[in-house]
CSV table of C-alpha atoms in Angstrom, one decimal:
chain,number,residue,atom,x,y,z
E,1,UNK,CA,100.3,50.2,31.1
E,2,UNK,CA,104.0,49.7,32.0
E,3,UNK,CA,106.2,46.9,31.0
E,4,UNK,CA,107.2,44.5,33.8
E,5,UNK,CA,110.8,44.6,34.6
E,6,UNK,CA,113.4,42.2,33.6
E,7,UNK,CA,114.7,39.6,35.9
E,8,UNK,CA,117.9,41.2,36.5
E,9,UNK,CA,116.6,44.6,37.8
E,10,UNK,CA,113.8,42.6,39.5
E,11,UNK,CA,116.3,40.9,41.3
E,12,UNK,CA,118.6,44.1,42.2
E,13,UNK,CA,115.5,46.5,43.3
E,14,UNK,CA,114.4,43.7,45.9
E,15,UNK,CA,111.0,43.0,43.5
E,16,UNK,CA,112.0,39.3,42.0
E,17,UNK,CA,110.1,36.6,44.4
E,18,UNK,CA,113.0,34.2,44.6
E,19,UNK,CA,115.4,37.0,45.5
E,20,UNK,CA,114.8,36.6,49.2
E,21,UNK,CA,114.3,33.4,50.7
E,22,UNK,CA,112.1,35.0,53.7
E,23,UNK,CA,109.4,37.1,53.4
E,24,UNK,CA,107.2,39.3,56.1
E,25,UNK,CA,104.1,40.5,54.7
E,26,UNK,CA,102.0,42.4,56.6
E,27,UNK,CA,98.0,42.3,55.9
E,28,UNK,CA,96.0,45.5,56.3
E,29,UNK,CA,98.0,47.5,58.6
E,30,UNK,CA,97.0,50.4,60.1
E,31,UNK,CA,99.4,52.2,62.1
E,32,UNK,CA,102.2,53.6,59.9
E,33,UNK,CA,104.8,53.2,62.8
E,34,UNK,CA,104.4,49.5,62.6
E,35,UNK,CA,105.8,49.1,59.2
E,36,UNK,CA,108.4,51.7,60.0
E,37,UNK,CA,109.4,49.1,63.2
E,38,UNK,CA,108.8,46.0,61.0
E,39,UNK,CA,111.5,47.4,58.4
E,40,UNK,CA,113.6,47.7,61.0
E,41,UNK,CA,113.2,44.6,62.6
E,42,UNK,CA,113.8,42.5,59.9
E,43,UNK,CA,117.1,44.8,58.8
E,44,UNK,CA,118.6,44.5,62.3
E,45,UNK,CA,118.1,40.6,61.8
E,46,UNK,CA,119.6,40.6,58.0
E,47,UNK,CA,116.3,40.2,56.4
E,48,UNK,CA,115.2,42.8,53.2
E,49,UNK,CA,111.6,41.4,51.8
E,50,UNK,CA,108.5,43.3,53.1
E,51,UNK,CA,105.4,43.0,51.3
E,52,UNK,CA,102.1,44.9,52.3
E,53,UNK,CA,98.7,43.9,51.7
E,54,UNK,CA,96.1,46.6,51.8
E,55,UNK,CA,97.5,48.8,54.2
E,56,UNK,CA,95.2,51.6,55.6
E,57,UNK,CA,97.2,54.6,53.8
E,58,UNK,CA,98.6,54.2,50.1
E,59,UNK,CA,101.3,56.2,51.3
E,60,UNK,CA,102.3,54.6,54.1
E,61,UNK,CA,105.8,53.4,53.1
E,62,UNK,CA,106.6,57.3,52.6
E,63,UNK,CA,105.1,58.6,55.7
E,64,UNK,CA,107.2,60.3,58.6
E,65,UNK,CA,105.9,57.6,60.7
E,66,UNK,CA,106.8,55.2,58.7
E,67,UNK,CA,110.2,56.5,57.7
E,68,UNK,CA,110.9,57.5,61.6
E,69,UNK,CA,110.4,54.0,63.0
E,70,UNK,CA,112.4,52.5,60.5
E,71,UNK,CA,115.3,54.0,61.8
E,72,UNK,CA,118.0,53.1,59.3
E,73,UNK,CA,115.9,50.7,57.7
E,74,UNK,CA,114.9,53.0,54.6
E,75,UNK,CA,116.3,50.6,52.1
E,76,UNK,CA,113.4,48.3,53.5
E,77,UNK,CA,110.6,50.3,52.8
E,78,UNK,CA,112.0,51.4,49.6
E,79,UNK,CA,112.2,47.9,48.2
E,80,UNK,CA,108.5,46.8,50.0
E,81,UNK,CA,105.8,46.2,47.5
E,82,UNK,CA,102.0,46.8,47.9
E,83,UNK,CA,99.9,44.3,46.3
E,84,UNK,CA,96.1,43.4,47.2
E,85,UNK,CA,95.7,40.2,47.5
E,86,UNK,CA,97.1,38.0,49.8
E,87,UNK,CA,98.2,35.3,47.1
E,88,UNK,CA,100.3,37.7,45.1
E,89,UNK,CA,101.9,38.5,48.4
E,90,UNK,CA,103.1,35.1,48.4
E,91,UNK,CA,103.7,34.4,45.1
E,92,UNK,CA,107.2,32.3,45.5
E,93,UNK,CA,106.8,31.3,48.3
E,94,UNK,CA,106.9,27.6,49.4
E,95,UNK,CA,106.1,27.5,53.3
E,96,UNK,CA,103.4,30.0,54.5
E,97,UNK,CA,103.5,30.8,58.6
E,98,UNK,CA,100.7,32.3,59.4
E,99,UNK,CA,100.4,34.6,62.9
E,100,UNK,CA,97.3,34.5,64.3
E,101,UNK,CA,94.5,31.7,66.7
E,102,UNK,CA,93.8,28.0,64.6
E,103,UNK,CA,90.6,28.5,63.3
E,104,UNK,CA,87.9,26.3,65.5
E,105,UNK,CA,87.1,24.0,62.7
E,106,UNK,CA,89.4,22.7,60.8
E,107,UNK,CA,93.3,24.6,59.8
E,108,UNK,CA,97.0,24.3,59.8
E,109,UNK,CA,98.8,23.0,62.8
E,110,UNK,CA,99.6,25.4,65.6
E,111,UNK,CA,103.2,25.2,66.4
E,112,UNK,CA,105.9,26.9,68.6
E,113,UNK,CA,108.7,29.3,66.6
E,114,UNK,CA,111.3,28.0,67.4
E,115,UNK,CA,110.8,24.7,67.7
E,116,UNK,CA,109.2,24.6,63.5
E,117,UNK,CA,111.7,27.0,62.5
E,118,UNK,CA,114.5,24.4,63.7
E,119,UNK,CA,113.1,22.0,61.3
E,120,UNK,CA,112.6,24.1,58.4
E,121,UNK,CA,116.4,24.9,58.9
E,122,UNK,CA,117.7,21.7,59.6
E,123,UNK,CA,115.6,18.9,57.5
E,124,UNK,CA,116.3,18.5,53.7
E,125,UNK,CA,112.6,18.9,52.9
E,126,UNK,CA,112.6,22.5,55.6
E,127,UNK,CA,116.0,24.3,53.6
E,128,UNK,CA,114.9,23.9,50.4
E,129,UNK,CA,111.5,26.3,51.1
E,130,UNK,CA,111.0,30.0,50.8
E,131,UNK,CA,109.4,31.0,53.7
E,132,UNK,CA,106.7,33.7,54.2
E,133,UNK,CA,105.7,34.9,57.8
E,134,UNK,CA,102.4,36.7,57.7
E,135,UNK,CA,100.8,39.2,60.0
E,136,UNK,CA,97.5,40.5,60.5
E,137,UNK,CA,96.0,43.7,61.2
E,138,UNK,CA,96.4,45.2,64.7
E,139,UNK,CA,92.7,45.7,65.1
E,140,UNK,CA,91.2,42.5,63.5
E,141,UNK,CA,94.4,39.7,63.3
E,142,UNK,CA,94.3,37.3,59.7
E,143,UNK,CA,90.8,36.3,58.5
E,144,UNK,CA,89.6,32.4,58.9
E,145,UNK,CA,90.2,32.1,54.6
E,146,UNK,CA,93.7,33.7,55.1
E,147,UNK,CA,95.0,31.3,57.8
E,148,UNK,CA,93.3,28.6,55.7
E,149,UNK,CA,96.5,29.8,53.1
E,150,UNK,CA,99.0,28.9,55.6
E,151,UNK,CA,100.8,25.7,56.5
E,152,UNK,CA,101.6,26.4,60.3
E,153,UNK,CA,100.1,28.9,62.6
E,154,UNK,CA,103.0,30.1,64.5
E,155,UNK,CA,101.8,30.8,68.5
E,156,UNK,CA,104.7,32.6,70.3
E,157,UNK,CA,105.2,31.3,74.0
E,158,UNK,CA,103.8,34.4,76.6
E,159,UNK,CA,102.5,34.5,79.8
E,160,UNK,CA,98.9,32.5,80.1
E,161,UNK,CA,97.1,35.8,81.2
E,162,UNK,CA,99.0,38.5,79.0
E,163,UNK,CA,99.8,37.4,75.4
E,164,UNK,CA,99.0,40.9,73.7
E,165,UNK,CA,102.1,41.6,71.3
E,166,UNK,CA,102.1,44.7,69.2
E,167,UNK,CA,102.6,43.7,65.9
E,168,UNK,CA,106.1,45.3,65.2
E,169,UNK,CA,107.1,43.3,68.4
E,170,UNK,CA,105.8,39.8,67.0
E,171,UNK,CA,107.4,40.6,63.6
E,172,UNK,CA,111.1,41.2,65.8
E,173,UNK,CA,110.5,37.6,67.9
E,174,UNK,CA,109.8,35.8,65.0
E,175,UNK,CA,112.8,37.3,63.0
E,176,UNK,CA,115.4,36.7,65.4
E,177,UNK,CA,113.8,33.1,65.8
E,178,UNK,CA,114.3,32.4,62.2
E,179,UNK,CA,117.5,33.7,62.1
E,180,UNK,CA,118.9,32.0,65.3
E,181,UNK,CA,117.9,28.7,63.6
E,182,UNK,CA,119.6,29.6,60.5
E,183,UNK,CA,122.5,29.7,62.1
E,184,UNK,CA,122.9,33.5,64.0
E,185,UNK,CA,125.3,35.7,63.7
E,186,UNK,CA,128.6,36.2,65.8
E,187,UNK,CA,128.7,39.1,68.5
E,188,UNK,CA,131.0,41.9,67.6
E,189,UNK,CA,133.4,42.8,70.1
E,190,UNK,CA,132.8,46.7,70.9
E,191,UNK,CA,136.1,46.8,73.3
E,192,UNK,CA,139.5,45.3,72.6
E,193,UNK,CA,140.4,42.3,74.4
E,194,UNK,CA,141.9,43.3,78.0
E,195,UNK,CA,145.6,42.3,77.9
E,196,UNK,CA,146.7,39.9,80.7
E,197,UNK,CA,149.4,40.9,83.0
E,198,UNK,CA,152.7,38.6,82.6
E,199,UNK,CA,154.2,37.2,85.8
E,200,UNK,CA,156.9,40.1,86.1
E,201,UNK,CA,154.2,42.3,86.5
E,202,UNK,CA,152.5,40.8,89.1
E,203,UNK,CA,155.7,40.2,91.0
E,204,UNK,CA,156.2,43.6,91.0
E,205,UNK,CA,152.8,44.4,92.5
E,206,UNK,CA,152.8,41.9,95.0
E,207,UNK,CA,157.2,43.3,96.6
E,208,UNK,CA,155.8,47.1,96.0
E,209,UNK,CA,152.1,46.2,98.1
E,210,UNK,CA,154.4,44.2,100.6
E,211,UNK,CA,156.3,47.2,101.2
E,212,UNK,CA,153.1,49.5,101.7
E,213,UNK,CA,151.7,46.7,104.0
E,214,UNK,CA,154.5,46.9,106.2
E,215,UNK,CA,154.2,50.7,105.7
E,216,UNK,CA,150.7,50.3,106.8
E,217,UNK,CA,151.6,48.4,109.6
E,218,UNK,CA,148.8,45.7,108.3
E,219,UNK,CA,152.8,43.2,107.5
E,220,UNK,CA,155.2,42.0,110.3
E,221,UNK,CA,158.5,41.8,108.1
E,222,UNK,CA,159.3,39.4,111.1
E,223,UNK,CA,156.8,36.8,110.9
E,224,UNK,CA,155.2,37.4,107.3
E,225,UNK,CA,153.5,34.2,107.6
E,226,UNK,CA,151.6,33.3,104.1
E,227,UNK,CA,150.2,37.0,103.4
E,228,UNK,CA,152.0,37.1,100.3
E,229,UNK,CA,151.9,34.1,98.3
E,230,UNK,CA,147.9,33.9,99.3
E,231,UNK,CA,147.7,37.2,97.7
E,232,UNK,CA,150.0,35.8,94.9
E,233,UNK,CA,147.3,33.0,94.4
E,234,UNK,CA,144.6,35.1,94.3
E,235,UNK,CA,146.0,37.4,91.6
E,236,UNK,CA,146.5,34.4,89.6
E,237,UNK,CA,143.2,33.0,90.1
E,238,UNK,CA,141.9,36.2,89.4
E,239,UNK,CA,144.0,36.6,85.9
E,240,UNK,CA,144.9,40.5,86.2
E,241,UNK,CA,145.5,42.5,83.3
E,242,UNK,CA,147.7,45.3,82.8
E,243,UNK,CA,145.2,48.0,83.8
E,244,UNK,CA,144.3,46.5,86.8
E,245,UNK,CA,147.6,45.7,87.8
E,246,UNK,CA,148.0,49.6,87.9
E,247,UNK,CA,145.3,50.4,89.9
E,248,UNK,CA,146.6,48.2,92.7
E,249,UNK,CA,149.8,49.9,92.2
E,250,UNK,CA,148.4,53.3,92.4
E,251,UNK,CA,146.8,52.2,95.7
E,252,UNK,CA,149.7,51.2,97.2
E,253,UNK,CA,151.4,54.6,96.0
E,254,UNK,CA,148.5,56.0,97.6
E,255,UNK,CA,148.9,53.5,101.3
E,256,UNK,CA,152.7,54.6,100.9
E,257,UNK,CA,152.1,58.8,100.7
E,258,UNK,CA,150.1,58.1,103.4
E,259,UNK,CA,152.3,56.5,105.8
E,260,UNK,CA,155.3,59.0,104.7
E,261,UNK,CA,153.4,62.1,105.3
E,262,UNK,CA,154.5,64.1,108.4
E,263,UNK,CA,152.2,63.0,111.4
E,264,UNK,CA,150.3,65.6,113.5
């Protein structure tokens, strides 16, 4: 029988309980592709501790599959346990959300995402808890005994006459839920900021089009009226940068080779 690891490697191989303050486990799943997509869910959304209860295949964190949804998401799957019971799943954790209908009898309150996961993150009693979201199988949902385990059954808003979400799907809605009301993170920039034209530069756009509008014949030089400082205004308002004060420059290049060419 092997010797359970220390705390330290527990805690570096994704394993210790208190490592992670959220959890996903996912009860008897079936389809191999929806742990792959749940791995990388929760990656994309910066969270790392998957546990599976009973899935269908033993093998399923090593199946292509599995590995082929995950996308990226490999370190996931490699640190996701197997146990099978539902209560070593959640050993460590504080606040159980279960995924699935309220029982008809009696059972946890049914609350909206967002609107619970706002308090856990923002109450003193809600940031002190380790979290566990649990999902049931695609074919039969969470048992009556295992929703009894939880302390909220989370209902995500749909539409009143479609509400089926594939599992993989719920798992993504719920993570970036949780992670919106732990604060988000930023959006990276993927182009540089656009550089704003000075007022030299737009001065020079707005003599050289002049000159093409005359060109053009669209400008009387004799009675220019307010054609120019409208446009002026409007280029302000409309905050050119650099680029675009080049393209209207290369038009009016364009208006001017135009009017030069020979005629006929």
């Amino acid at each position: 029988m092997s010797q359970p690891s220390p705390p330290s490697e527990r805690a570096e191989n994704g394993t210790n309980p208190a490592a992670d303050p959220t959890r996903f486990v996912l009860i008897e799943t079936s389809h191999p592709g929806n742990v792959g997509a749940t791995a990388r869910a929760m990656k994309v959304m910066g969270f790392k501790d998957l546990v599976l209860v009973r899935p269908r295949f033993a093998d399923v964190l090593s199946q292509e599959d599995t590995v082929a949804m995950a996308s990226g998401a490999a370190d996931i799957l490699a640190r996701a346990r197997i146990v099978d019971r539902l209560e070593d799943a959640l050993d460590g954790c504080t606040f159980v959300c279960a995924t699935a209908m309220t029982p008809r009898d009696f059972g946890p309150p049914t609350r909206v995402p967002r609107e619970l996961f706002h308090e856990l993150a923002t109450t003193p009693e809600g940031r002190g808890q380790r979290l566990a979201l649990v999902f049931g199988s695609e074919r039969y949902g969470m048992s009556n005994e295992d929703v009894y385990r939880a302390h909220a059954v989370l209902s995500i808003p749909t539409h009143p006459i479609y509400g089926s979400l594939n599992l993989a799907q719920a798992v993504q809605l719920l993570a970036y839920d949780w992670r919106q009301a732990l604060g988000g993170y930023e959006v990276q920039a993927r182009t540089a900021d656009p550089q704003r034209a000075d007022a030299q530069a737009v001065q020079g756009l707005l003599r050289h089009l002049e000159g093409s509008l005359v060109k053009l014949g669209y400008l009387d030089p004799a009675s220019p009226k307010k054609l120019m400082p409208r446009l002026n205004q409007l280029f302000n308002r409309a905050g050119l940068t650099q680029e675009e004060v080049h393209i209207l420059r290369g038009i009016a290049r364009a208006i001017d080779k135009q009017c030069d060419a020979p005629k006929g």
